[in-house]
Amino acid sequence: MPRKTGSHGQITGPRIRQAALRLFARHGYAAVSMRQIAREVGVQAGALYTYTPDKQALLADLLRSHMAHLLETWAAEQRPDAPLDRLEHFTRFHIAYHLDRPDEVFLSYMELRNLTAENFAEIEGLRRAYEKELEAILHDGRAAGAFAIADTRLAAMALIAMLTGVSTWFREGGRLGRDEIADLYWQMVRGAAGCAAGLDAAAQGSEALPPGPPRPAAALLR
Amino acid sequence: MPRKTGSHGQITGPRIRQAALRLFARHGYAAVSMRQIAREVGVQAGALYTYTPDKQALLADLLRSHMAHLLETWAAEQRPDAPLDRLEHFTRFHIAYHLDRPDEVFLSYMELRNLTAENFAEIEGLRRAYEKELEAILHDGRAAGAFAIADTRLAAMALIAMLTGVSTWFREGGRLGRDEIADLYWQMVRGAAGCAAGLDAAAQGSEALPPGPPRPAAALLR
DNA sequence: TGTGCGCCTGAACGGGCGTTCAATTCAAGC
DNA sequence: GCTTGAATTGAACGCCCGTTCAGGCGCACA
């Protein structure tokens, strides 16, 4: 069983996945060819098939491992007990995780439709599991009287959509830093959850950034 | 100038746009061929080029007319004066408009990256204009002391992301009706804006759908 | 009834697609 | 230094792509 140390297999495999992730996220699954991916890796197109059975499996693997890693990372977090703290924890975790992985996030939201039915069902299941994590927080918090939420399922979908949206406009080095953004989103999430402390804290927030003088709203983000 | 009444030009043109919209939204711009569009219309591929200079212009036209129509429709709305009413009006308008046009919405969010730089700049400008409409509401409302919003630009992006997200999970005939959905989203928007009346109304909302007994959260939407 | 033209066909163009595979390279183990 | 087998090449397969264009059809007008 020769050829172990000098073997490129341990290197080329990840490089292919990395190149595919970048290109799929930038141009879309259907618009990227296997030859483009191979060129990015510095290899001929045929070599890709040592590492993936086909293009579809390459996409499915990327989405599956992104969702699995998200769930694992979330599961490994230390969780607070109080309803409000749990919600804040989820909010800040979600934003930080998504800001760190713009390509993965983009891919996971855009390319679900390019999965075969079987792969779609699997990835969709992982996404549901993540949504259920937030829904459980909302549900428990409501039962404890901490949140005023009429429908926890819809609220979970709405909040995740709001939070994930950050990665569509965030640019490194833009007007707002990561911590600032997390603070601002948390303020809105708290309010949307109808939590009792929301108003006071929001008032504090708008003191920190005074509401009176209309700051120039044009030269904004990106 | 013969051939007027029996001319198919008035029919085929719109049919091409309609077919392209449906197919682009379902499968993605890059994954749909001109031949597929033509087949859907019942015509040969070459005939498409009587109505569009190329595939890119077809996409750009669809996105441009969607955004333009959105802005026109919004401009034609009767607008209330009070900050809270303005925000509610925008919220319900946005949800109703987007629920009625799932394909257009999907396309406008997914295919921006497939536009040429020139087309992208134009469509992006229209989208900015729409975002500015919400931002103005938030800005004025904050100045009037009705909202507790630290950053109106971020808040506008966050709220639009949240509201637009409805079209990713809404299915006709699902668990929640349109009016119910609009009510629930409005409740969350009001809270996120930190508006003073938010808490009371949210409490009312969770009376209407009692928070106590954990309703089955599984057989949910779609 | 003939003419003009809007509309559409159907074939063709050059090129890129996903995938396969025999042949080659080359380092590790014997 | 020979064997072995993983890694990779490069050519080939059949197919579909976006786009062009000469030609023909059929209706409104003269």
XYZ file of C-alpha atoms (C1' of nucleotides) in Angstrom:
504
model
C 0.000 0.000 0.000
C 2.496 2.585 -1.163
C 2.172 6.256 -1.846
C 1.031 7.703 1.433
C 3.145 10.643 2.558
C 3.662 12.232 -0.819
C 0.100 11.611 -1.820
C -1.822 14.671 -2.946
C -5.159 13.124 -2.118
C -5.265 14.721 1.283
C -4.671 18.117 -0.299
C -6.537 18.063 -3.578
C -9.810 16.872 -2.087
C -10.301 19.834 0.235
C -9.005 22.206 -2.412
C -11.689 21.024 -4.795
C -14.405 21.529 -2.202
C -13.029 24.961 -1.404
C -12.900 26.026 -5.045
C -16.367 24.655 -5.700
C -17.740 26.522 -2.692
C -16.248 29.798 -3.834
C -17.367 29.466 -7.432
C -20.844 28.085 -6.717
C -21.459 30.917 -4.248
C -20.225 33.581 -6.651
C -21.786 32.447 -9.901
C -24.310 29.762 -9.018
C -24.199 25.992 -9.315
C -25.562 25.794 -12.845
C -23.283 28.544 -14.126
C -20.059 26.905 -12.942
C -18.488 24.076 -14.928
C -16.382 21.232 -13.656
C -13.577 22.547 -15.856
C -13.674 25.922 -14.094
C -13.408 24.233 -10.715
C -10.522 22.106 -11.969
C -8.726 25.154 -13.368
C -9.028 26.908 -10.008
C -7.447 23.885 -8.315
C -4.779 23.582 -11.010
C -5.800 20.196 -12.293
C -7.592 18.625 -15.243
C -11.352 18.166 -15.112
C -11.115 14.381 -15.059
C -9.173 14.460 -11.796
C -12.196 15.806 -9.945
C -13.911 12.455 -10.306
C -11.426 10.818 -7.979
C -12.986 12.897 -5.219
C -16.640 13.181 -6.130
C -18.946 10.852 -8.049
C -20.463 13.814 -9.881
C -21.242 17.523 -9.764
C -24.486 17.044 -7.874
C -22.752 15.156 -5.057
C -20.218 17.970 -4.801
C -22.991 20.481 -4.169
C -24.861 18.201 -1.785
C -21.679 17.555 0.216
C -21.026 21.272 0.575
C -24.543 21.997 1.788
C -24.681 18.965 4.047
C -21.400 19.691 5.762
C -22.283 23.356 6.215
C -25.573 22.554 7.902
C -24.047 19.735 9.952
C -21.230 21.973 11.144
C -23.693 24.706 12.037
C -25.724 22.278 14.137
C -22.611 20.807 15.778
C -21.192 24.197 16.620
C -24.489 25.312 18.071
C -24.788 22.097 20.094
C -21.325 22.697 21.550
C -22.220 26.164 22.814
C -22.688 26.751 26.495
C -26.317 27.663 26.975
C -27.725 30.119 29.451
C -30.956 29.369 31.291
C -33.065 32.515 31.361
C -35.378 32.898 28.333
C -34.082 36.339 27.454
C -30.467 35.193 27.708
C -31.167 32.168 25.550
C -32.652 34.345 22.844
C -29.761 36.800 22.981
C -27.298 33.935 22.844
C -28.935 32.487 19.757
C -29.078 35.898 18.084
C -25.418 36.668 18.618
C -24.337 33.140 17.713
C -26.289 33.171 14.476
C -24.958 36.533 13.377
C -21.345 35.759 14.234
C -21.464 32.339 12.594
C -23.057 33.667 9.423
C -20.794 36.691 9.113
C -17.812 34.350 9.241
C -19.065 32.156 6.407
C -20.622 34.299 3.706
C -20.053 31.789 0.909
C -21.551 28.845 2.765
C -24.582 30.884 3.801
C -25.178 32.204 0.326
C -24.885 28.734 -1.156
C -27.222 27.184 1.372
C -29.954 29.664 0.602
C -29.548 29.828 -3.138
C -28.878 26.338 -4.313
C -31.415 24.213 -2.494
C -33.432 24.095 -5.690
C -30.552 22.530 -7.591
C -30.478 19.505 -5.322
C -32.097 16.269 -6.368
C -35.266 15.461 -4.421
C -33.397 13.042 -2.189
C -30.573 15.438 -1.336
C -33.043 18.267 -0.861
C -35.016 16.315 1.711
C -31.863 15.627 3.695
C -30.562 19.203 3.720
C -34.025 20.572 4.384
C -34.242 18.293 7.411
C -31.046 19.766 8.828
C -32.336 23.260 8.270
C -35.579 22.403 10.033
C -33.623 21.098 12.984
C -31.821 24.425 13.280
C -35.067 26.377 13.019
C -36.495 24.176 15.754
C -33.688 25.265 18.072
C -34.887 28.842 17.867
C -38.506 27.825 17.996
C -37.878 25.933 21.236
C -36.343 29.044 22.778
C -39.345 31.107 21.746
C -41.777 28.468 22.911
C -40.198 28.019 26.326
C -39.845 31.754 26.779
C -43.469 32.322 25.980
C -44.529 29.607 28.415
C -42.421 31.355 31.060
C -44.182 34.615 30.291
C -41.011 36.278 29.038
C -42.091 36.721 25.406
C -45.270 37.945 23.773
C -45.286 35.785 20.666
C -48.507 34.661 19.062
C -47.058 31.998 16.768
C -43.663 30.541 17.581
C -43.179 28.784 14.254
C -43.782 31.903 12.199
C -41.742 33.976 14.633
C -38.803 31.587 14.281
C -38.942 31.786 10.489
C -39.234 35.564 10.574
C -36.367 36.066 12.993
C -34.040 33.710 11.145
C -34.813 35.471 7.873
C -34.070 38.805 9.491
C -30.804 37.658 11.028
C -29.547 35.753 8.015
C -30.219 38.811 5.880
C -27.212 40.462 7.461
C -24.905 38.499 5.182
C -26.515 39.992 2.067
C -25.349 43.503 2.832
C -22.469 43.205 5.301
C -19.067 44.108 3.944
C -15.886 43.902 5.959
C -14.661 47.368 6.830
C -18.072 48.944 6.265
C -19.862 51.549 8.325
C -20.770 49.167 11.142
C -18.555 46.693 12.973
C -19.591 43.169 13.892
C -20.317 43.901 17.526
C -22.309 46.983 16.652
C -24.357 44.972 14.188
C -24.986 42.212 16.704
C -26.130 44.794 19.255
C -28.504 46.423 16.802
C -30.003 43.142 15.655
C -30.387 41.945 19.213
C -32.288 45.082 20.052
C -34.704 44.385 17.203
C -35.051 40.703 17.995
C -35.847 41.523 21.603
C -38.497 43.970 20.527
C -39.992 41.593 17.968
C -40.260 38.928 20.660
C -42.286 41.422 22.653
C -40.051 40.933 25.624
C -40.709 43.140 28.619
C -37.227 44.640 28.882
C -37.243 45.519 25.209
C -38.475 49.082 25.401
C -36.098 50.340 28.041
C -33.082 48.846 26.382
C -34.159 50.107 22.979
C -34.448 53.552 24.478
C -30.930 53.179 25.808
C -29.786 52.082 22.410
C -31.150 55.157 20.727
C -29.491 57.286 23.337
C -26.140 55.818 22.461
C -26.827 56.790 18.873
C -28.932 59.914 19.349
C -32.175 59.898 17.376
C -32.588 63.633 17.053
C -30.195 64.914 14.374
C -30.826 63.097 11.112
C -27.466 61.546 10.426
C -26.486 61.293 6.772
C -28.159 58.094 5.647
C -26.731 57.952 2.166
C -23.042 57.026 2.199
C -23.951 53.919 4.057
C -22.993 50.341 4.023
C -20.912 48.470 1.487
C -48.061 48.320 -42.954
C -49.963 45.055 -43.230
C -50.492 42.234 -40.790
C -52.014 43.885 -37.768
C -55.124 42.097 -36.523
C -53.925 38.559 -37.048
C -50.491 39.350 -35.776
C -49.225 37.175 -32.949
C -46.639 39.688 -31.839
C -48.894 41.120 -29.174
C -49.398 37.644 -27.762
C -46.063 35.899 -28.141
C -44.022 38.644 -26.514
C -45.800 38.521 -23.152
C -45.975 34.751 -23.312
C -42.206 34.584 -23.638
C -41.717 36.846 -20.648
C -44.196 34.820 -18.653
C -42.549 31.505 -19.504
C -39.093 32.896 -18.799
C -40.251 34.213 -15.435
C -41.700 30.873 -14.434
C -38.707 28.831 -15.558
C -36.021 31.220 -14.266
C -37.734 31.323 -10.875
C -38.095 27.549 -10.690
C -34.737 26.413 -11.986
C -32.504 29.469 -12.090
C -31.352 31.662 -14.960
C -28.249 29.662 -15.827
C -30.075 26.334 -15.692
C -32.775 27.340 -18.173
C -32.077 27.292 -21.902
C -33.636 29.450 -24.572
C -34.916 26.250 -26.157
C -36.807 25.362 -22.975
C -38.444 28.773 -22.901
C -39.359 28.460 -26.561
C -40.833 24.996 -26.035
C -43.010 26.331 -23.202
C -44.322 29.037 -25.521
C -44.782 26.588 -28.383
C -42.288 28.160 -30.742
C -38.787 27.580 -32.087
C -35.817 29.018 -30.211
C -34.947 31.444 -32.984
C -38.321 33.140 -32.665
C -37.423 34.432 -29.209
C -34.947 36.819 -30.768
C -37.736 38.805 -32.370
C -38.675 39.880 -28.842
C -35.410 40.075 -26.951
C -31.873 40.863 -28.116
C -30.490 38.078 -25.939
C -31.016 35.978 -22.816
C -29.421 38.546 -20.523
C -31.827 41.275 -21.666
C -34.733 38.931 -20.991
C -33.632 38.541 -17.365
C -32.889 42.242 -16.939
C -36.308 43.170 -18.344
C -38.066 40.855 -15.931
C -36.223 42.233 -12.923
C -36.529 45.842 -14.035
C -40.258 45.666 -14.657
C -40.839 43.875 -11.361
C -39.010 46.518 -9.372
C -40.555 49.357 -11.356
C -44.042 47.983 -10.844
C -43.390 47.550 -7.140
C -42.322 51.167 -6.831
C -45.248 52.412 -8.933
C -47.779 50.431 -6.957
C -46.345 51.684 -3.705
C -46.342 55.258 -4.976
C -50.021 54.942 -5.879
C -51.001 53.852 -2.368
C -52.893 56.217 -0.123
C -50.580 57.001 2.742
C -51.553 57.561 6.345
C -49.877 60.281 8.392
C -49.141 58.882 11.832
C -45.747 57.124 12.113
C -47.234 53.911 13.448
C -49.877 53.838 10.732
C -47.265 54.444 8.054
C -45.198 51.518 9.294
C -48.222 49.245 9.482
C -49.255 50.310 6.007
C -45.832 49.475 4.591
C -45.738 46.136 6.376
C -49.122 44.987 5.113
C -48.448 46.329 1.618
C -45.119 44.553 1.369
C -46.484 41.216 2.538
C -49.563 41.321 0.338
C -47.582 42.392 -2.729
C -44.944 39.725 -2.243
C -47.374 36.914 -1.490
C -49.123 37.688 -4.772
C -45.930 37.437 -6.829
C -43.806 34.565 -5.581
C -41.969 34.038 -8.860
C -41.016 37.692 -9.321
C -39.811 37.952 -5.728
C -37.777 34.800 -5.929
C -36.191 35.889 -9.184
C -35.350 39.349 -7.900
C -33.496 37.962 -4.930
C -31.768 35.070 -6.632
C -30.632 36.312 -9.977
C -29.095 39.688 -9.289
C -25.676 38.082 -9.581
C -26.411 36.919 -13.116
C -26.905 40.462 -14.347
C -24.149 42.270 -16.190
C -22.552 45.055 -14.170
C -24.585 47.674 -15.988
C -27.923 45.943 -15.509
C -27.069 45.138 -11.910
C -26.428 48.791 -11.108
C -29.798 49.761 -12.535
C -31.832 47.097 -10.704
C -29.899 47.674 -7.512
C -30.804 51.344 -7.744
C -34.489 50.512 -7.899
C -34.158 48.221 -4.917
C -32.381 50.935 -2.963
C -35.192 53.322 -3.740
C -37.691 50.885 -2.261
C -35.565 50.365 0.839
C -35.367 54.124 1.231
C -39.155 54.275 1.411
C -39.118 52.154 4.545
C -36.084 53.924 5.899
C -37.865 57.274 5.580
C -40.803 55.937 7.574
C -38.475 54.720 10.290
C -36.491 57.930 10.272
C -39.510 60.209 10.505
C -41.094 58.020 13.154
C -37.977 58.111 15.260
C -37.755 61.888 14.940
C -41.367 62.060 16.115
C -40.474 59.891 19.097
C -42.717 57.037 17.965
C -39.968 54.461 17.370
C -36.909 53.416 19.331
C -34.549 52.587 16.490
C -30.813 53.076 16.823
C -29.904 52.753 13.141
C -32.600 53.312 10.545
C -30.608 51.959 7.607
C -29.872 48.646 9.301
C -33.404 48.466 10.661
C -34.825 48.933 7.173
C -32.638 46.144 5.783
C -33.526 43.870 8.682
C -37.263 44.445 8.434
C -37.372 44.002 4.676
C -35.419 40.758 4.991
C -37.842 39.551 7.618
C -40.937 40.477 5.620
C -39.683 39.201 2.292
C -38.821 35.908 3.936
C -42.508 35.114 4.091
C -42.465 34.111 0.449
C -39.906 31.378 1.095
C -42.233 29.332 3.257
C -45.774 30.496 2.476
C -47.919 27.993 0.632
C -51.492 28.667 -0.429
C -53.897 26.696 1.723
C -51.375 26.225 4.508
C -51.841 26.528 8.231
C -52.047 30.322 8.245
C -54.103 32.586 6.009
C -52.824 35.811 4.477
C -54.500 38.132 6.937
C -53.325 36.078 9.879
C -49.774 36.190 8.553
C -49.924 39.938 8.009
C -51.200 40.417 11.563
C -48.419 38.289 13.019
C -45.682 40.008 11.041
C -47.058 43.425 11.893
C -46.926 42.515 15.552
C -43.259 41.623 15.221
C -42.397 44.662 13.130
C -44.033 46.934 15.667
C -42.051 45.327 18.451
C -38.789 45.461 16.514
C -39.326 49.158 15.912
C -39.563 49.549 19.667
C -42.832 51.352 19.328
C -44.618 52.287 22.523
C -47.887 50.501 21.783
C -46.048 47.328 20.901
C -46.215 45.507 24.172
C -49.907 45.902 24.830
C -50.852 44.837 21.354
C -48.472 41.903 21.449
C -50.109 40.805 24.657
C -53.484 41.026 22.933
C -52.134 38.994 20.074
C -50.995 36.193 22.307
C -54.405 36.168 23.916
C -56.032 35.554 20.590
C -53.746 32.536 20.172
C -53.320 31.382 23.761
C -49.711 30.893 24.768
C -50.265 28.329 27.486
C -50.928 24.906 25.919
C -48.039 23.914 23.648
C -49.776 23.493 20.335
C -48.395 20.784 18.054
C -45.540 22.516 16.309
C -44.741 19.796 13.807
C -47.407 19.579 11.101
C -46.749 23.189 10.380
C -46.623 25.334 7.364
C -46.381 24.255 3.752
C -55.236 39.646 -56.732
C -50.802 40.857 -55.880
C -47.581 42.826 -52.752
C -45.133 43.742 -48.517
C -43.926 42.594 -44.217
C -44.436 40.773 -39.527
C -43.713 36.352 -37.791
C -41.729 32.116 -37.519
C -39.166 27.839 -39.023
C -35.367 24.886 -39.266
C -30.824 24.279 -40.012
C -26.468 25.624 -38.979
C -22.360 27.785 -36.322
C -18.648 27.331 -32.950
C -18.118 26.132 -28.547
C -18.672 24.326 -23.864
C -20.895 20.858 -21.133
C -20.522 16.420 -17.652
C -18.418 12.363 -17.667
C -15.371 8.283 -18.960
C -11.119 5.905 -19.433
C -6.666 4.088 -21.137
C -2.248 5.593 -20.380
C 1.230 7.790 -17.635
C 3.607 9.542 -13.571
C 5.827 8.895 -9.306
C 6.710 8.125 -4.450
C 6.478 4.378 -0.876
C 7.312 -0.102 0.465
C 9.656 -4.377 -0.313
C 15.761 -1.124 -7.904
C 11.636 -3.208 -8.669
C 6.750 -3.435 -7.729
C 2.574 -1.399 -6.627
C -1.231 1.481 -6.779
C -3.022 6.122 -5.884
C -3.092 10.437 -8.502
C -3.475 12.603 -12.650
C -3.455 13.535 -17.635
C -5.447 14.307 -22.017
C -8.277 12.830 -25.415
C -12.601 11.455 -26.510
C -17.898 10.646 -26.104
C -22.457 12.498 -27.214
C -25.118 16.238 -26.159
C -26.858 20.858 -25.504
C -25.800 25.712 -25.446
C -26.830 30.924 -27.286
C -27.246 32.985 -31.366
C -27.720 33.787 -36.512
C -30.021 33.750 -40.803
C -31.947 32.519 -45.287
C -36.321 31.203 -46.520
C -41.295 30.600 -46.428
C -45.932 31.407 -44.726
C -50.092 34.117 -44.399
C -52.611 38.169 -43.412
C -53.743 43.350 -44.236
C -53.680 46.476 -47.441
C -53.678 48.518 -52.265
